[in-house]
Amino acid sequence: MDQDNANEREMTSPPPPESWTDAEARLARAQRGEKTPLTADELLHEIQVHQIEMPNETLRQAQAAMEESGDRYVDLYDFAPVGYLTLSAEGLITEVNLTGAALLGDDREMLLNRRFADFVVAADSERWHGQFRHVLKQGGKHVVELSLRHADGTAFPARLDCLQRKAGGPLVVRIALWDLTESKRANQALRDSKILLQSVIDATPDWIYVKDSEHRFMLVNGPFAKAFSRAPADMIGRHDTDFMPRQLCEGNPDDGTPGLHDSDSAVFAGQSLHVPCEVIPLEEGETRIFDTFKGPLRDTSQRIYGSLCYRRDITERFNKAQEQKALELQLWQAQKMELVGQLTGGIAHDFNNILASILGYAELVQMSPDIQQNSRLTQYLREILQAGFRAKELVTQLLTFSGRREVPTEAINVAPIVKEVAKLLRSTLPTSISIKTDIARNLPQVLMSPVQLHQVLMNLGINARDAITGKGAIEVKAKAVALEGSMACDSCHQDFAGSHLVLSVRDTGSGIPLENRSKIFHPFFTTKGVGLGSGLGLSVLHGIVHSANGHVKVATALGEGTEFHVYLPPQSEDVAPFSREVKPAAGQIPVGRHVMLIDDDASIIGFMTPLLENLGCKVTGLTSSTVALRVFQADPNCVDMVITDQTMPDLTGADLARAMLACRRDIPVVVSTGYSDEIDENRAREIGIRRLLLKPVPAKVLADVVAECLAVKEE
């Protein structure tokens, strides 16, 4: 029986008492004020329950230490920044610290035994009761946020950390109460600032975004997200390669093309970058140009945590700038041509007058029987004449290149001229260079001078020949094309489009170096040796082609040759050319016809007078246009023909012709000029002038013109 009672006491008695060492250690911690797993009361309770035997003095010291430690814990408990409450299983407040009482807005004594639910606002009451029951039933820690009401009725947001405890007594719920007013206010301010920031960056049309070191988006504005058909929120936390082409992000190491990741890495290394014209491909093949700025974002410790990118779309501005640049280039080209033209026009008249005198007197000397018997002097005169005509051709090229020389045009077929030029070139080429033609059928006509077209093709052919060293080939093509889009002329830099007849000359030479490609149409620019080229070939081509409303394209590569394409607008209607053919021969001039010769340069009168007299004409030479007009008006029938210079003091040749033709409608008037921008063949025809001659005029040409005019009079 005693054994049974002993067993029963063993089963119902508390756990074995702690050893004195454990209790003493806990007591020592309590004396030092350290936190213990139990309060002082609980520790004393355990000593009593477990019947730990201590000397009376030790026990009194332990109790004193516990009381002092308890006071310390009470201070910490009451004045903690967090409200602490203990609720009974019925939800009554059984304990509250001073902070908790202050949060609930009443004295501690007034709060004890009151229902905590009375301080929960009505809207959260049901949620609180459900949470409280859940804590009692399930135990553990639970957190709930709801609105509480002060004793005066004002509400505030609160957080409750609830913990179920049963410490040797009834079941209770301990609560840590946090006032979230400032936290909510701060969070709301943070949310408001984020909304404001998002609104501000969304309001700009520029792209703004922030990426972390892993190239994930931390911040994105609306225009940037819209460019990729996304919303800003959809891109946050996503990698840039989810939206952008991978090659754009990572670049192409094979050809050295940098990528966005390269610049981001530079930013995280502390650099700030500016890319004035960055090309960004978008969806559906669209490409835009951006002015890009990138820089690091740093926290308070100056650690870089993000890469800020700001991009402004400058595509339209860039395109306009390119157009402006092209227009400026066109203007510069036009001004250059105008300046050269003014220079050429300024000297052409006087220079051609000088050449006219030199060549005229040389031809007179050449006609002398005494000279013809001296072969050496004849050779000298021939050299003088050849040099003079080369000088004349040089001035003609300058005038043509600068657009100062109007050349009569007509609708011509290019195929015969292409064949003729190819035949001429073949005779000048070494056997190591081959030439072939490819001429399409049914080519449209073009409106230009046959002589000028011949000159264009010859210039290109000679350039092709000179570009080939050793063995090579030249190919001349002619075909009609219809351009789908616009192209930029490599000479005048203007855009052109539509249907054209294209003449192409391709060689297998060395190609044009990059540094020379922008200069090839400049006057006097040449890469040939001294004496091997005037540098006017392509300049003259520029003038001829553009006077026919055409354009030029050049395709070249070093070591692969060059191909020039001349685009000429097709001409569907025939244009009657100004008559330039001289039919009668000099021997048909009636003897004794009276020719009035007018030129303010006495040297011109000096050589033309004997030249015309040798043709059997009677000549009256005058150096004043006003005197000539008075003589003619006194007796309009006193002369059979008038040859006058254009540029003279008082009356120009055109004005003199009008006055004379007003007196006598049938008088043949021929005007000669070294250069004039006041008259051309069309205006001469309108006045009634028979012929417009360009100085210097060879003796044979002058004889034929006089014969033509006097023969017409004879009829």
GROMACS .gro file of N, CA, C and O in nm, residues 250-347:
model
  392
  250GLU      N    1   2.390   4.326  -7.569
  250GLU     CA    2   2.522   4.269  -7.545
  250GLU      C    3   2.625   4.311  -7.649
  250GLU      O    4   2.744   4.287  -7.630
  251GLY      N    5   2.581   4.372  -7.759
  251GLY     CA    6   2.675   4.413  -7.863
  251GLY      C    7   2.721   4.293  -7.945
  251GLY      O    8   2.673   4.180  -7.930
  252ASN      N    9   2.816   4.318  -8.034
  252ASN     CA   10   2.871   4.213  -8.119
  252ASN      C   11   3.022   4.215  -8.106
  252ASN      O   12   3.090   4.295  -8.170
  253PRO      N   13   3.078   4.128  -8.022
  253PRO     CA   14   3.223   4.129  -8.002
  253PRO      C   15   3.301   4.100  -8.129
  253PRO      O   16   3.416   4.143  -8.143
  254ASP      N   17   3.239   4.029  -8.225
  254ASP     CA   18   3.311   3.993  -8.347
  254ASP      C   19   3.350   4.115  -8.429
  254ASP      O   20   3.459   4.121  -8.485
  255ASP      N   21   3.259   4.212  -8.440
  255ASP     CA   22   3.292   4.331  -8.517
  255ASP      C   23   3.314   4.454  -8.429
  255ASP      O   24   3.321   4.567  -8.478
  256GLY      N   25   3.325   4.431  -8.297
  256GLY     CA   26   3.355   4.542  -8.207
  256GLY      C   27   3.240   4.636  -8.180
  256GLY      O   28   3.261   4.746  -8.131
  257THR      N   29   3.116   4.594  -8.209
  257THR     CA   30   3.000   4.680  -8.186
  257THR      C   31   2.966   4.681  -8.038
  257THR      O   32   2.939   4.576  -7.979
  258PRO      N   33   2.967   4.798  -7.972
  258PRO     CA   34   2.936   4.802  -7.829
  258PRO      C   35   2.788   4.779  -7.804
  258PRO      O   36   2.704   4.803  -7.891
  259GLY      N   37   2.755   4.732  -7.685
  259GLY     CA   38   2.617   4.708  -7.647
  259GLY      C   39   2.577   4.790  -7.526
  259GLY      O   40   2.658   4.857  -7.463
  260LEU      N   41   2.446   4.783  -7.492
  260LEU     CA   42   2.398   4.855  -7.375
  260LEU      C   43   2.462   4.803  -7.247
  260LEU      O   44   2.489   4.880  -7.154
  261HIS      N   45   2.491   4.674  -7.242
  261HIS     CA   46   2.552   4.619  -7.122
  261HIS      C   47   2.692   4.675  -7.100
  261HIS      O   48   2.735   4.691  -6.986
  262ASP      N   49   2.761   4.703  -7.211
  262ASP     CA   50   2.895   4.761  -7.197
  262ASP      C   51   2.888   4.898  -7.130
  262ASP      O   52   2.967   4.929  -7.040
  263SER      N   53   2.793   4.978  -7.175
  263SER     CA   54   2.781   5.111  -7.115
  263SER      C   55   2.731   5.103  -6.972
  263SER      O   56   2.774   5.180  -6.886
  264ASP      N   57   2.640   5.008  -6.944
  264ASP     CA   58   2.593   4.991  -6.806
  264ASP      C   59   2.709   4.950  -6.714
  264ASP      O   60   2.719   4.998  -6.601
  265SER      N   61   2.795   4.863  -6.763
  265SER     CA   62   2.910   4.821  -6.683
  265SER      C   63   3.002   4.940  -6.655
  265SER      O   64   3.056   4.954  -6.545
  266ALA      N   65   3.016   5.027  -6.755
  266ALA     CA   66   3.099   5.146  -6.735
  266ALA      C   67   3.036   5.238  -6.630
  266ALA      O   68   3.108   5.299  -6.549
  267VAL      N   69   2.903   5.247  -6.631
  267VAL     CA   70   2.835   5.331  -6.532
  267VAL      C   71   2.854   5.274  -6.391
  267VAL      O   72   2.882   5.348  -6.296
  268PHE      N   73   2.844   5.142  -6.376
  268PHE     CA   74   2.863   5.081  -6.244
  268PHE      C   75   3.009   5.089  -6.200
  268PHE      O   76   3.039   5.069  -6.082
  269ALA      N   77   3.097   5.118  -6.296
  269ALA     CA   78   3.238   5.143  -6.261
  269ALA      C   79   3.260   5.288  -6.223
  269ALA      O   80   3.372   5.327  -6.192
  270GLY      N   81   3.154   5.370  -6.227
  270GLY     CA   82   3.163   5.508  -6.182
  270GLY      C   83   3.166   5.612  -6.293
  270GLY      O   84   3.181   5.731  -6.265
  271GLN      N   85   3.150   5.572  -6.419
  271GLN     CA   86   3.156   5.667  -6.529
  271GLN      C   87   3.018   5.725  -6.559
  271GLN      O   88   2.915   5.659  -6.540
  272SER      N   89   3.018   5.848  -6.612
  272SER     CA   90   2.898   5.910  -6.668
  272SER      C   91   2.918   5.920  -6.819
  272SER      O   92   3.024   5.964  -6.865
  273LEU      N   93   2.819   5.878  -6.895
  273LEU     CA   94   2.834   5.867  -7.040
  273LEU      C   95   2.735   5.957  -7.112
  273LEU      O   96   2.624   5.982  -7.064
  274HIS      N   97   2.777   6.004  -7.230
  274HIS     CA   98   2.690   6.080  -7.319
  274HIS      C   99   2.713   6.030  -7.461
  274HIS      O  100   2.824   6.036  -7.514
  275VAL      N  101   2.606   5.976  -7.521
  275VAL     CA  102   2.611   5.930  -7.660
  275VAL      C  103   2.517   6.019  -7.741
  275VAL      O  104   2.395   6.004  -7.733
  276PRO      N  105   2.570   6.114  -7.820
  276PRO     CA  106   2.484   6.214  -7.885
  276PRO      C  107   2.386   6.154  -7.987
  276PRO      O  108   2.275   6.203  -8.000
  277CYS      N  109   2.427   6.053  -8.059
  277CYS     CA  110   2.341   5.996  -8.164
  277CYS      C  111   2.346   5.843  -8.154
  277CYS      O  112   2.421   5.777  -8.226
  278GLU      N  113   2.264   5.789  -8.065
  278GLU     CA  114   2.261   5.644  -8.045
  278GLU      C  115   2.145   5.585  -8.125
  278GLU      O  116   2.031   5.632  -8.114
  279VAL      N  117   2.174   5.483  -8.202
  279VAL     CA  118   2.073   5.419  -8.286
  279VAL      C  119   2.011   5.304  -8.207
  279VAL      O  120   2.082   5.213  -8.163
  280ILE      N  121   1.879   5.308  -8.191
  280ILE     CA  122   1.806   5.206  -8.115
  280ILE      C  123   1.702   5.143  -8.207
  280ILE      O  124   1.610   5.210  -8.254
  281PRO      N  125   1.714   5.012  -8.237
  281PRO     CA  126   1.610   4.945  -8.315
  281PRO      C  127   1.490   4.912  -8.227
  281PRO      O  128   1.504   4.861  -8.117
  282LEU      N  129   1.371   4.940  -8.278
  282LEU     CA  130   1.248   4.910  -8.206
  282LEU      C  131   1.176   4.795  -8.274
  282LEU      O  132   1.232   4.726  -8.361
  283GLU      N  133   1.051   4.775  -8.235
  283GLU     CA  134   0.974   4.666  -8.292
  283GLU      C  135   0.940   4.695  -8.438
  283GLU      O  136   0.936   4.810  -8.482
  284GLU      N  137   0.919   4.588  -8.514
  284GLU     CA  138   0.879   4.594  -8.655
  284GLU      C  139   0.983   4.665  -8.740
  284GLU      O  140   0.951   4.732  -8.839
  285GLY      N  141   1.109   4.653  -8.702
  285GLY     CA  142   1.216   4.705  -8.785
  285GLY      C  143   1.237   4.855  -8.779
  285GLY      O  144   1.323   4.908  -8.851
  286GLU      N  145   1.162   4.928  -8.696
  286GLU     CA  146   1.179   5.073  -8.688
  286GLU      C  147   1.307   5.106  -8.612
  286GLU      O  148   1.342   5.040  -8.516
  287THR      N  149   1.376   5.208  -8.658
  287THR     CA  150   1.499   5.254  -8.594
  287THR      C  151   1.486   5.401  -8.560
  287THR      O  152   1.439   5.480  -8.640
  288ARG      N  153   1.525   5.435  -8.436
  288ARG     CA  154   1.518   5.573  -8.391
  288ARG      C  155   1.656   5.618  -8.343
  288ARG      O  156   1.740   5.537  -8.305
  289ILE      N  157   1.677   5.750  -8.345
  289ILE     CA  158   1.803   5.809  -8.302
  289ILE      C  159   1.780   5.881  -8.169
  289ILE      O  160   1.683   5.957  -8.156
  290PHE      N  161   1.867   5.856  -8.071
  290PHE     CA  162   1.849   5.913  -7.937
  290PHE      C  163   1.976   5.985  -7.893
  290PHE      O  164   2.088   5.946  -7.927
  291ASP      N  165   1.952   6.092  -7.817
  291ASP     CA  166   2.060   6.159  -7.744
  291ASP      C  167   2.058   6.100  -7.602
  291ASP      O  168   1.964   6.124  -7.526
  292THR      N  169   2.159   6.022  -7.568
  292THR     CA  170   2.156   5.938  -7.448
  292THR      C  171   2.253   5.988  -7.342
  292THR      O  172   2.369   6.019  -7.373
  293PHE      N  173   2.203   5.993  -7.217
  293PHE     CA  174   2.287   6.022  -7.101
  293PHE      C  175   2.273   5.906  -7.003
  293PHE      O  176   2.162   5.860  -6.978
  294LYS      N  177   2.385   5.862  -6.947
  294LYS     CA  178   2.384   5.756  -6.847
  294LYS      C  179   2.475   5.795  -6.732
  294LYS      O  180   2.584   5.849  -6.754
  295GLY      N  181   2.429   5.766  -6.609
  295GLY     CA  182   2.510   5.799  -6.493
  295GLY      C  183   2.476   5.709  -6.376
  295GLY      O  184   2.368   5.647  -6.372
  296PRO      N  185   2.565   5.700  -6.277
  296PRO     CA  186   2.542   5.612  -6.162
  296PRO      C  187   2.451   5.676  -6.058
  296PRO      O  188   2.450   5.798  -6.040
  297LEU      N  189   2.374   5.593  -5.988
  297LEU     CA  190   2.295   5.634  -5.872
  297LEU      C  191   2.364   5.578  -5.748
  297LEU      O  192   2.399   5.460  -5.742
  298ARG      N  193   2.383   5.665  -5.647
  298ARG     CA  194   2.456   5.626  -5.526
  298ARG      C  195   2.367   5.641  -5.403
  298ARG      O  196   2.283   5.731  -5.396
  299ASP      N  197   2.390   5.554  -5.304
  299ASP     CA  198   2.319   5.566  -5.177
  299ASP      C  199   2.398   5.658  -5.085
  299ASP      O  200   2.497   5.720  -5.125
  300THR      N  201   2.356   5.667  -4.958
  300THR     CA  202   2.421   5.760  -4.864
  300THR      C  203   2.566   5.724  -4.836
  300THR      O  204   2.646   5.809  -4.798
  301SER      N  205   2.601   5.598  -4.856
  301SER     CA  206   2.740   5.556  -4.837
  301SER      C  207   2.820   5.563  -4.967
  301SER      O  208   2.930   5.509  -4.973
  302GLN      N  209   2.761   5.628  -5.071
  302GLN     CA  210   2.826   5.644  -5.201
  302GLN      C  211   2.845   5.513  -5.276
  302GLN      O  212   2.924   5.506  -5.372
  303ARG      N  213   2.773   5.413  -5.237
  303ARG     CA  214   2.775   5.288  -5.311
  303ARG      C  215   2.682   5.298  -5.431
  303ARG      O  216   2.570   5.346  -5.420
  304ILE      N  217   2.729   5.256  -5.549
  304ILE     CA  218   2.648   5.261  -5.671
  304ILE      C  219   2.549   5.145  -5.670
  304ILE      O  220   2.590   5.028  -5.662
  305TYR      N  221   2.423   5.178  -5.672
  305TYR     CA  222   2.321   5.073  -5.671
  305TYR      C  223   2.238   5.069  -5.798
  305TYR      O  224   2.158   4.976  -5.818
  306GLY      N  225   2.253   5.167  -5.887
  306GLY     CA  226   2.172   5.168  -6.008
  306GLY      C  227   2.235   5.250  -6.119
  306GLY      O  228   2.322   5.334  -6.098
  307SER      N  229   2.188   5.224  -6.241
  307SER     CA  230   2.231   5.298  -6.359
  307SER      C  231   2.111   5.375  -6.413
  307SER      O  232   2.011   5.314  -6.456
  308LEU      N  233   2.119   5.508  -6.409
  308LEU     CA  234   2.011   5.593  -6.458
  308LEU      C  235   2.037   5.625  -6.605
  308LEU      O  236   2.146   5.670  -6.642
  309CYS      N  237   1.937   5.601  -6.687
  309CYS     CA  238   1.948   5.629  -6.831
  309CYS      C  239   1.839   5.728  -6.872
  309CYS      O  240   1.722   5.712  -6.835
  310TYR      N  241   1.881   5.829  -6.945
  310TYR     CA  242   1.788   5.931  -6.996
  310TYR      C  243   1.811   5.941  -7.147
  310TYR      O  244   1.922   5.968  -7.192
  311ARG      N  245   1.706   5.915  -7.223
  311ARG     CA  246   1.718   5.917  -7.369
  311ARG      C  247   1.614   6.013  -7.428
  311ARG      O  248   1.496   6.002  -7.397
  312ARG      N  249   1.661   6.101  -7.515
  312ARG     CA  250   1.572   6.192  -7.586
  312ARG      C  251   1.570   6.155  -7.734
  312ARG      O  252   1.675   6.145  -7.798
  313ASP      N  253   1.450   6.133  -7.787
  313ASP     CA  254   1.435   6.096  -7.928
  313ASP      C  255   1.463   6.218  -8.015
  313ASP      O  256   1.391   6.317  -8.011
  314ILE      N  257   1.571   6.210  -8.092
  314ILE     CA  258   1.609   6.322  -8.179
  314ILE      C  259   1.605   6.280  -8.325
  314ILE      O  260   1.673   6.339  -8.409
  315THR      N  261   1.523   6.178  -8.356
  315THR     CA  262   1.520   6.126  -8.493
  315THR      C  263   1.483   6.235  -8.592
  315THR      O  264   1.552   6.254  -8.693
  316GLU      N  265   1.373   6.307  -8.564
  316GLU     CA  266   1.331   6.412  -8.657
  316GLU      C  267   1.435   6.523  -8.665
  316GLU      O  268   1.468   6.571  -8.773
  317ARG      N  269   1.487   6.562  -8.548
  317ARG     CA  270   1.588   6.667  -8.547
  317ARG      C  271   1.715   6.622  -8.620
  317ARG      O  272   1.777   6.699  -8.694
  318PHE      N  273   1.750   6.494  -8.599
  318PHE     CA  274   1.869   6.440  -8.667
  318PHE      C  275   1.847   6.439  -8.818
  318PHE      O  276   1.936   6.478  -8.894
  319ASN      N  277   1.728   6.394  -8.860
  319ASN     CA  278   1.700   6.390  -9.004
  319ASN      C  279   1.699   6.531  -9.063
  319ASN      O  280   1.751   6.553  -9.174
  320LYS      N  281   1.642   6.626  -8.989
  320LYS     CA  282   1.642   6.763  -9.038
  320LYS      C  283   1.784   6.818  -9.045
  320LYS      O  284   1.819   6.892  -9.138
  321ALA      N  285   1.865   6.780  -8.945
  321ALA     CA  286   2.005   6.825  -8.948
  321ALA      C  287   2.078   6.766  -9.067
  321ALA      O  288   2.159   6.835  -9.131
  322GLN      N  289   2.047   6.639  -9.097
  322GLN     CA  290   2.110   6.578  -9.214
  322GLN      C  291   2.064   6.647  -9.342
  322GLN      O  292   2.143   6.671  -9.433
  323GLU      N  293   1.933   6.678  -9.346
  323GLU     CA  294   1.882   6.750  -9.463
  323GLU      C  295   1.946   6.888  -9.473
  323GLU      O  296   1.982   6.934  -9.582
  324GLN      N  297   1.958   6.954  -9.355
  324GLN     CA  298   2.021   7.085  -9.355
  324GLN      C  299   2.166   7.077  -9.401
  324GLN      O  300   2.214   7.162  -9.476
  325LYS      N  301   2.233   6.972  -9.355
  325LYS     CA  302   2.372   6.953  -9.396
  325LYS      C  303   2.381   6.930  -9.546
  325LYS      O  304   2.472   6.984  -9.612
  326ALA      N  305   2.286   6.849  -9.599
  326ALA     CA  306   2.286   6.826  -9.743
  326ALA      C  307   2.258   6.955  -9.819
  326ALA      O  308   2.320   6.982  -9.923
  327LEU      N  309   2.163   7.036  -9.766
  327LEU     CA  310   2.134   7.163  -9.832
  327LEU      C  311   2.254   7.257  -9.826
  327LEU      O  312   2.282   7.328  -9.924
  328GLU      N  313   2.321   7.257  -9.712
  328GLU     CA  314   2.440   7.342  -9.702
  328GLU      C  315   2.548   7.296  -9.798
  328GLU      O  316   2.618   7.379  -9.859
  329LEU      N  317   2.559   7.163  -9.814
  329LEU     CA  318   2.656   7.111  -9.909
  329LEU      C  319   2.618   7.150 -10.051
  329LEU      O  320   2.704   7.186 -10.133
  330GLN      N  321   2.488   7.143 -10.081
  330GLN     CA  322   2.442   7.185 -10.213
  330GLN      C  323   2.468   7.333 -10.235
  330GLN      O  324   2.511   7.376 -10.342
  331LEU      N  325   2.441   7.413 -10.129
  331LEU     CA  326   2.465   7.557 -10.141
  331LEU      C  327   2.612   7.585 -10.161
  331LEU      O  328   2.651   7.669 -10.244
  332TRP      N  329   2.695   7.512 -10.085
  332TRP     CA  330   2.839   7.532 -10.101
  332TRP      C  331   2.883   7.495 -10.242
  332TRP      O  332   2.964   7.565 -10.303
  333GLN      N  333   2.826   7.386 -10.294
  333GLN     CA  334   2.861   7.345 -10.430
  333GLN      C  335   2.816   7.450 -10.530
  333GLN      O  336   2.891   7.486 -10.622
  334ALA      N  337   2.694   7.501 -10.511
  334ALA     CA  338   2.643   7.602 -10.604
  334ALA      C  339   2.726   7.731 -10.594
  334ALA      O  340   2.756   7.795 -10.696
  335GLN      N  341   2.762   7.769 -10.471
  335GLN     CA  342   2.842   7.890 -10.455
  335GLN      C  343   2.980   7.872 -10.517
  335GLN      O  344   3.034   7.965 -10.577
  336LYS      N  345   3.034   7.752 -10.500
  336LYS     CA  346   3.165   7.726 -10.560
  336LYS      C  347   3.157   7.738 -10.711
  336LYS      O  348   3.243   7.802 -10.775
  337MET      N  349   3.052   7.679 -10.769
  337MET     CA  350   3.035   7.689 -10.914
  337MET      C  351   3.014   7.834 -10.956
  337MET      O  352   3.066   7.880 -11.059
  338GLU      N  353   2.937   7.906 -10.876
  338GLU     CA  354   2.909   8.046 -10.909
  338GLU      C  355   3.037   8.129 -10.905
  338GLU      O  356   3.061   8.213 -10.993
  339LEU      N  357   3.120   8.105 -10.804
  339LEU     CA  358   3.245   8.180 -10.793
  339LEU      C  359   3.338   8.150 -10.910
  339LEU      O  360   3.397   8.240 -10.970
  340VAL      N  361   3.351   8.021 -10.940
  340VAL     CA  362   3.436   7.986 -11.054
  340VAL      C  363   3.377   8.041 -11.183
  340VAL      O  364   3.449   8.089 -11.271
  341GLY      N  365   3.242   8.036 -11.193
  341GLY     CA  366   3.178   8.091 -11.312
  341GLY      C  367   3.200   8.240 -11.325
  341GLY      O  368   3.225   8.291 -11.435
  342GLN      N  369   3.188   8.313 -11.214
  342GLN     CA  370   3.212   8.457 -11.219
  342GLN      C  371   3.356   8.487 -11.258
  342GLN      O  372   3.383   8.578 -11.337
  343LEU      N  373   3.448   8.410 -11.200
  343LEU     CA  374   3.588   8.430 -11.236
  343LEU      C  375   3.610   8.400 -11.384
  343LEU      O  376   3.675   8.478 -11.455
  344THR      N  377   3.554   8.288 -11.428
  344THR     CA  378   3.571   8.251 -11.568
  344THR      C  379   3.504   8.351 -11.661
  344THR      O  380   3.563   8.395 -11.762
  345GLY      N  381   3.379   8.387 -11.626
  345GLY     CA  382   3.308   8.483 -11.711
  345GLY      C  383   3.377   8.618 -11.715
  345GLY      O  384   3.377   8.687 -11.817
  346GLY      N  385   3.440   8.654 -11.600
  346GLY     CA  386   3.506   8.784 -11.596
  346GLY      C  387   3.626   8.792 -11.687
  346GLY      O  388   3.655   8.898 -11.745
  347ILE      N  389   3.697   8.680 -11.702
  347ILE     CA  390   3.818   8.685 -11.785
  347ILE      C  391   3.794   8.631 -11.926
  347ILE      O  392   3.877   8.652 -12.014
   0.00000   0.00000   0.00000
